[in-house]
Coordinates of C-alpha atoms in Angstrom, one line a residue:
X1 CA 27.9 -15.3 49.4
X2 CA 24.4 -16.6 48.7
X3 CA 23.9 -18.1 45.4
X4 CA 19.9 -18.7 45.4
X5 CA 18.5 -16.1 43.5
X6 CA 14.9 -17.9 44.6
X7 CA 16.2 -17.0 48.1
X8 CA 16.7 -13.2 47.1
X9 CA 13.2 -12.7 45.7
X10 CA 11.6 -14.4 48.8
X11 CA 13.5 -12.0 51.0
X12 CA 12.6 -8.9 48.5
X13 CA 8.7 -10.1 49.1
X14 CA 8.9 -10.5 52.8
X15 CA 10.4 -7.1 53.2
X16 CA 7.4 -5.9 50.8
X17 CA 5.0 -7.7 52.8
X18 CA 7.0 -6.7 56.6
X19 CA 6.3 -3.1 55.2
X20 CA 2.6 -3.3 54.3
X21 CA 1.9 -4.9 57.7
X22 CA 3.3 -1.8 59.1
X23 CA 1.5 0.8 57.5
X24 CA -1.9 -1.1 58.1
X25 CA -0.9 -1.1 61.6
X26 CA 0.2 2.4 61.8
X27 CA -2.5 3.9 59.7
X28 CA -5.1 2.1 62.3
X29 CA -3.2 3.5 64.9
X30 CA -2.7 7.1 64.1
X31 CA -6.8 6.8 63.3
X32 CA -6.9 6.0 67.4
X33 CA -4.3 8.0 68.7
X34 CA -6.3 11.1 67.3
X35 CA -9.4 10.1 68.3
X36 CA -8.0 9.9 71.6
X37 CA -5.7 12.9 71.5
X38 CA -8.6 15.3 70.4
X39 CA -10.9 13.8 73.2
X40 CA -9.0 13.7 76.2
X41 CA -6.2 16.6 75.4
X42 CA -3.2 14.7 76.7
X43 CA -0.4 16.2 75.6
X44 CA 1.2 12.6 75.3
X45 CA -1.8 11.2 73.3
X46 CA -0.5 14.3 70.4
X47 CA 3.0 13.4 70.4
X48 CA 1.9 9.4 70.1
X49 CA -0.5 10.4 67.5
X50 CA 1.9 13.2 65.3
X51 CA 4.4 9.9 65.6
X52 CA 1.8 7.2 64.0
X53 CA 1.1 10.0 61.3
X54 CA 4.6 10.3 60.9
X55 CA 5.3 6.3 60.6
X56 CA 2.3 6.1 58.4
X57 CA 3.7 8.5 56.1
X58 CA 7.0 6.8 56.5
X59 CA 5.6 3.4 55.0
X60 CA 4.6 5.3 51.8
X61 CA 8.1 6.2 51.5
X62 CA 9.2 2.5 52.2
X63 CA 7.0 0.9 49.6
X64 CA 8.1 3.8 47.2
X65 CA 11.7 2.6 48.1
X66 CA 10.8 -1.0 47.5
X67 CA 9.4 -0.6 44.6
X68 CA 12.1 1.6 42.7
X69 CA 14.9 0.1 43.9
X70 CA 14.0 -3.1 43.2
X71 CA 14.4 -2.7 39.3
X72 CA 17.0 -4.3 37.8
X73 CA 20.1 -2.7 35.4
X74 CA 19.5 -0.9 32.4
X75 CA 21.2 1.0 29.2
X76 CA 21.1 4.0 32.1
X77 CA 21.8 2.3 35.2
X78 CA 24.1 -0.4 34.5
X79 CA 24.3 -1.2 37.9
X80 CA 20.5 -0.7 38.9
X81 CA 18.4 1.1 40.9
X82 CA 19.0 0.1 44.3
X83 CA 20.7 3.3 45.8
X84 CA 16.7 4.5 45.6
X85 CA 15.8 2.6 48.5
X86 CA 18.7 4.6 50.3
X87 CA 17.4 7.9 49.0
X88 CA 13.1 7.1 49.7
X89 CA 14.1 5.4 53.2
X90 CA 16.3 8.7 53.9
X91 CA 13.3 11.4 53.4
X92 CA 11.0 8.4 55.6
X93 CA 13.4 9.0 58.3
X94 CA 13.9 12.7 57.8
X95 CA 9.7 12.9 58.0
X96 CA 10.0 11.0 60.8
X97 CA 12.4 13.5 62.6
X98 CA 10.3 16.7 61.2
X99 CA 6.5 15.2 61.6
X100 CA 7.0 12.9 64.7
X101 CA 10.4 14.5 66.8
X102 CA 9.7 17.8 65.8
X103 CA 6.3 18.3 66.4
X104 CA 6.2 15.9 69.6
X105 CA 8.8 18.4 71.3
X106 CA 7.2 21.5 70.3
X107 CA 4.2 20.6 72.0
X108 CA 5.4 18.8 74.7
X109 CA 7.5 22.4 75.3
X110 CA 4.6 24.3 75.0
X111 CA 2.0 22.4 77.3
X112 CA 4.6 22.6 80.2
X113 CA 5.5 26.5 79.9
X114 CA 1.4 26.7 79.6
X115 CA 0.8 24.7 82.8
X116 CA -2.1 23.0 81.1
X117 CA -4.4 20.5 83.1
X118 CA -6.7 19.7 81.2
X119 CA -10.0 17.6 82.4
X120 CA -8.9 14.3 80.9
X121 CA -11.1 11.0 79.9
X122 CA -7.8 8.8 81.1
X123 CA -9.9 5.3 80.4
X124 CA -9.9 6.2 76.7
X125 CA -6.8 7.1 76.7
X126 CA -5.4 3.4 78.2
X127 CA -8.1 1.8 76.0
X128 CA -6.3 3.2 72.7
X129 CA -2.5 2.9 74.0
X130 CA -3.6 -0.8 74.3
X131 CA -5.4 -0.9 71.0
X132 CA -2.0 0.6 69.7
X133 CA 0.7 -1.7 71.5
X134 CA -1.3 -4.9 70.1
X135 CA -1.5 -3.4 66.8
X136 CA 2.4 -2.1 66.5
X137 CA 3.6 -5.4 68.0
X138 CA 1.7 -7.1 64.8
X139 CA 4.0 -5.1 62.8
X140 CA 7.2 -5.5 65.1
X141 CA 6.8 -9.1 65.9
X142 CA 6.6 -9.5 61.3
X143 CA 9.9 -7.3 61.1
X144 CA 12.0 -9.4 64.2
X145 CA 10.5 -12.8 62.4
X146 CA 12.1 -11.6 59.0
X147 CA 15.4 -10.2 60.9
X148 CA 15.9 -13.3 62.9
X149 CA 15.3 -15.4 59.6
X150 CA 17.9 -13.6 57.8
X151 CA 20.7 -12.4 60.7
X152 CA 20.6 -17.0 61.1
X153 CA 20.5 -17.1 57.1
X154 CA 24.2 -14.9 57.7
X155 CA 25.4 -16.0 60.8
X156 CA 24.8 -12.9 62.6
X157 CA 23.5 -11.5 65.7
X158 CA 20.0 -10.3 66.0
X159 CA 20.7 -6.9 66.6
X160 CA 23.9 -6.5 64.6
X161 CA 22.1 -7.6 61.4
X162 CA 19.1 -5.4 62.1
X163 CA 21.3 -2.2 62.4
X164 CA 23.6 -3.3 59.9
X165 CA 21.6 -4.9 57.5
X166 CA 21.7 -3.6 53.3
X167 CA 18.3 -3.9 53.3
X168 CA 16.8 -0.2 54.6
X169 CA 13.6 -0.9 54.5
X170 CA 13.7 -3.6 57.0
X171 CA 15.8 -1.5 59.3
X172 CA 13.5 1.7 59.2
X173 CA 10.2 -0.7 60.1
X174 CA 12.0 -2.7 63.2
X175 CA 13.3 0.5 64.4
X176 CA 10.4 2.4 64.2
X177 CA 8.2 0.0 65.7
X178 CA 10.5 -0.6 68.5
X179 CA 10.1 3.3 69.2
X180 CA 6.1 3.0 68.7
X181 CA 6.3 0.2 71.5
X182 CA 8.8 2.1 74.0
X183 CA 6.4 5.9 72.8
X184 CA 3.5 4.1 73.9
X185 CA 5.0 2.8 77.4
X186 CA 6.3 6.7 77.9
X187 CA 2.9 7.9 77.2
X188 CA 1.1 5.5 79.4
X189 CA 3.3 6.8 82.1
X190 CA 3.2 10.1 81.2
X191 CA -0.9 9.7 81.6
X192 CA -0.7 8.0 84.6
X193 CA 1.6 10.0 86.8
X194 CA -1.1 13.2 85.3
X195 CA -3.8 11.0 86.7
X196 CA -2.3 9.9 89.9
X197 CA -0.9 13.6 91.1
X198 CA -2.9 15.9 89.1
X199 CA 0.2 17.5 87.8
X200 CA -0.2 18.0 83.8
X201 CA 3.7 18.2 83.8
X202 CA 4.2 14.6 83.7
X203 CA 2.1 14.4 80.5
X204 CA 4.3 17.0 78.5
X205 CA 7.2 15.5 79.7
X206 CA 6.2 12.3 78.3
X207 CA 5.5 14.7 75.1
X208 CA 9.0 15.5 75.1
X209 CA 10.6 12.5 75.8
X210 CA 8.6 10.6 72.7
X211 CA 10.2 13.4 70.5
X212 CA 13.6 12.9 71.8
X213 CA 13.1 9.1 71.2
X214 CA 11.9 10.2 67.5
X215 CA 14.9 12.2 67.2
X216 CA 17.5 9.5 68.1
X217 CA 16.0 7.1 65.8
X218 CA 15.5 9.4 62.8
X219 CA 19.4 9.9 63.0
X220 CA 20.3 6.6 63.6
X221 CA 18.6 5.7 60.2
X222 CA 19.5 9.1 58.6
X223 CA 23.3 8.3 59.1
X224 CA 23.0 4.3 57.9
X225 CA 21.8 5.3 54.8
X226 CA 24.0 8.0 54.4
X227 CA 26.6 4.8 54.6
X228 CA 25.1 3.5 51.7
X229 CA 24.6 6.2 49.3
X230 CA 28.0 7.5 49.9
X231 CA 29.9 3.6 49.1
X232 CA 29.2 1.0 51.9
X233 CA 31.9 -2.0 51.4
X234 CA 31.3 -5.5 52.1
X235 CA 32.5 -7.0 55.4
X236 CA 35.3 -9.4 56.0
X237 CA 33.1 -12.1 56.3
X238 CA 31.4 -11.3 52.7
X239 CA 35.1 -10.5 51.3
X240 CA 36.4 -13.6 52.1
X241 CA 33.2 -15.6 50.4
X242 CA 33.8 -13.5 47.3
X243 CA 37.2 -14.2 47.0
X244 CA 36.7 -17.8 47.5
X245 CA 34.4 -17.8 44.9
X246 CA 36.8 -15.8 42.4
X247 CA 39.8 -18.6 43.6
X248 CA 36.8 -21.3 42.3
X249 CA 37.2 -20.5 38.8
X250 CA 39.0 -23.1 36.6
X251 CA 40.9 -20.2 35.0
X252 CA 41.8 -18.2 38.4
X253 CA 45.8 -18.7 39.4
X254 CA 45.3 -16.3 42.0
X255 CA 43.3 -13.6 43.4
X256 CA 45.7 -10.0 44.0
X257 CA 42.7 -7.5 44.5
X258 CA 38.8 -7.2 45.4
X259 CA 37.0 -4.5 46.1
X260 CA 33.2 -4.5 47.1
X261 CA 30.4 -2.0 47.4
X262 CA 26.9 -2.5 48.1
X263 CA 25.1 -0.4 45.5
X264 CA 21.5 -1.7 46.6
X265 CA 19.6 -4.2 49.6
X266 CA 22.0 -7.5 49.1
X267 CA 23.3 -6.2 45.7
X268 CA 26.8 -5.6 45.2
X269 CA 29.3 -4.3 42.7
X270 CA 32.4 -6.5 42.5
X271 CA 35.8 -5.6 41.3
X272 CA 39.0 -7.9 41.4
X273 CA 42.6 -8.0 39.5
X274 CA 43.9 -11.8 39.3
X275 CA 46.5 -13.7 37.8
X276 CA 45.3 -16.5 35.0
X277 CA 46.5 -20.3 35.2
X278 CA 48.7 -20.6 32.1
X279 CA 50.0 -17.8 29.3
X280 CA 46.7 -16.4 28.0
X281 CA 47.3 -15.0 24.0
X282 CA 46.4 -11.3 24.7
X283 CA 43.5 -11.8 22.2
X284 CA 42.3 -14.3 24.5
X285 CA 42.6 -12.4 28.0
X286 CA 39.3 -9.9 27.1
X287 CA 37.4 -12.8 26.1
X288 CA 38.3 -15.1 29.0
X289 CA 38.0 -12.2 31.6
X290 CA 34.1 -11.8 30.6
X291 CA 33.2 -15.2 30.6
X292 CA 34.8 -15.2 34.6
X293 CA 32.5 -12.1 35.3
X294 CA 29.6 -13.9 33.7
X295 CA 30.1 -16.7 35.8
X296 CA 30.5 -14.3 39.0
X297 CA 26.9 -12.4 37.8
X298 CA 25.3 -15.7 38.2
X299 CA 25.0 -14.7 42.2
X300 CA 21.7 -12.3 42.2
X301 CA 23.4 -10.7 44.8
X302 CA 26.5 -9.6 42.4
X303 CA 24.9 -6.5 39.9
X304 CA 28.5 -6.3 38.3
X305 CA 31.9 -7.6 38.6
X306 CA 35.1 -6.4 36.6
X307 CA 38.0 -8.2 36.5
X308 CA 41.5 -7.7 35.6
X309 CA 44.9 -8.9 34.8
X310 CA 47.4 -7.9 38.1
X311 CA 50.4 -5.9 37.8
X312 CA 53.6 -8.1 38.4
X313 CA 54.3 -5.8 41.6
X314 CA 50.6 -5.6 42.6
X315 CA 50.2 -6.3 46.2
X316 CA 49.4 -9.6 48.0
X317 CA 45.6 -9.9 48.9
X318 CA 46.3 -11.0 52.3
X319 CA 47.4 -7.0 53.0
X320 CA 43.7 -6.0 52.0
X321 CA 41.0 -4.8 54.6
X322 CA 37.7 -4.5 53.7
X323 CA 35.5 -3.5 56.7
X324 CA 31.3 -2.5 57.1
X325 CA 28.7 -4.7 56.5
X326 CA 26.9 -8.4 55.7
X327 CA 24.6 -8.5 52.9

């Protein structure tokens, strides 16, 4: 369990700034892509273009996220505003699903039942897919620079941390920029195989196939957040550091219960029954409890902890399981 609170703002800023990279990026983008769409009607070129809209939208949503859920606990919200991100990233990806999947699909369905071939300009098309794959992988190579910083920070795989990371915003831009790179490749292809056989087929089924990719990714970011808004606990690994630190206290006998929750990006809620070194006056138990959870709040990463006083016949720690996620 980190204790640097200099460490979490750093990491709150470079998710602000990986975010504002990528809707620079993607509002550039989506300016090309419908250029290009509009002059060479490639049915590919709208689905790339109705996705850039879509992630550009997205990032409004992100920095919305950021921004609300990055206030800290009040009279109202004693344990802050952090679920927000979960709810702002969750209507980014649903917009991404509706205004990229959605729309991508539709018309890659309706240009193959029409059997269009259009009289295409494929140079401009390459030209902006190009323009596009340099521009998105500014934005993707800022998101796996942040990931890889923090997923080492944690001990964690790459790709484990990215997908399992507390921190939505970071998430939604990797794994929508990784889609932008792999929706570009599909429409180049798409293009190409139009070009090369003359069969506009090729180019709504590269339509579809972005959509589908749209799809996948709007759920897979639908459903993590869902994790997080309905209670996501902390993993072993994270358990174990927060009982350790509990077991640190001067007044600590024993530790006999924790539970965790993650109630916003590296923020959690902390509570823990433990037996006190000594025979504590009961006048003096209240008193010493909330000077422990002081000391606990300390960590910027812990919102709020309760403790109290085990039963006699509580269970042993050592037959608790916590299971999900790193900070």
């Amino acid at each position: 369990m980190k204790s640097s609170s200099k460490s979490d703002a750093a990491e709150g800023g470079e998710s602000l700034r990986t975010v504002v990279i990528a809707f620079v990026a993607n509002l550039g983008v989506a300016i090309a892509k419908t250029f290009a769409a509009v002059f060479t009607g490639s049915a590919s070129m709208v689905a790339e273009a109705a996705h850039s809209w879509a992630d550009t939208g997205n990032e409004i949503f992100l920095l919305v996220a950021n921004r609300r859920g990055s206030r800290g606990p009040d009279d109202r919200r004693p344990l802050g505003y952090g679920r927000e991100t979960y709810f702002w990233s969750t209507l980014a990806a649903i917009g991404l699903f509706v205004a990229g999947a959605a729309v991508s699909v539709w018309h890659g369905i309706t240009s193959l039942l029409a059997g269009e071939s259009s009289s295409e300009n494929y140079l401009v098309a390459y030209v902006v897919l190009a323009i596009a794959f340099l521009l998105e992988g500014v934005s993707f190579l800022q998101s796996v620079r942040q990931i890889r910083g923090e997923a080492a920070e944690y001990d964690k795989d790459f790709l484990d941390y990215a997908l399992e990371t507390s921190d939505p915003t970071l998430r939604a831009v990797f794994a929508e920029d990784s889609a932008a790179l792999i929706g570009i490749v599909i429409a180049g292809a798409g293009i190409g195989l139009h070009q090369l056989t003359g069969n506009a087929a090729f180019d709504a089924i590269g339509s579809i196939l972005v959509g589908v990719l749209l799809g996948i990714v709007a759920f897979v970011l639908i459903d993590r957040n869902r994790r997080f808004l309905t209670g996501e606990p902390g993993s072993r690994a994270l358990w174990n550091a927060v009982v350790q630190r509990i077991e640190q206290l001067p007044e600590v006998a024993s530790v006999r219960f924790v539970r965790i929750e993650f109630v916003g990006p590296k923020q959690i809620y902390v509570v823990a029954s433990v037996d006190l070194v000594g025979d504590f006056a009961e006048s003096r138990i209240a008193h010493t409890l909330r000077r422990l959870e002081r000391e606990l709040e300390t960590n910027r990463a812990v919102v709020d902890a309760v403790l109290t006083v085990a039963e006699p016949d509580e269970g042993d720690i050592g037959d608790i399981n916590a299971v999900g996620h790193q900070a």
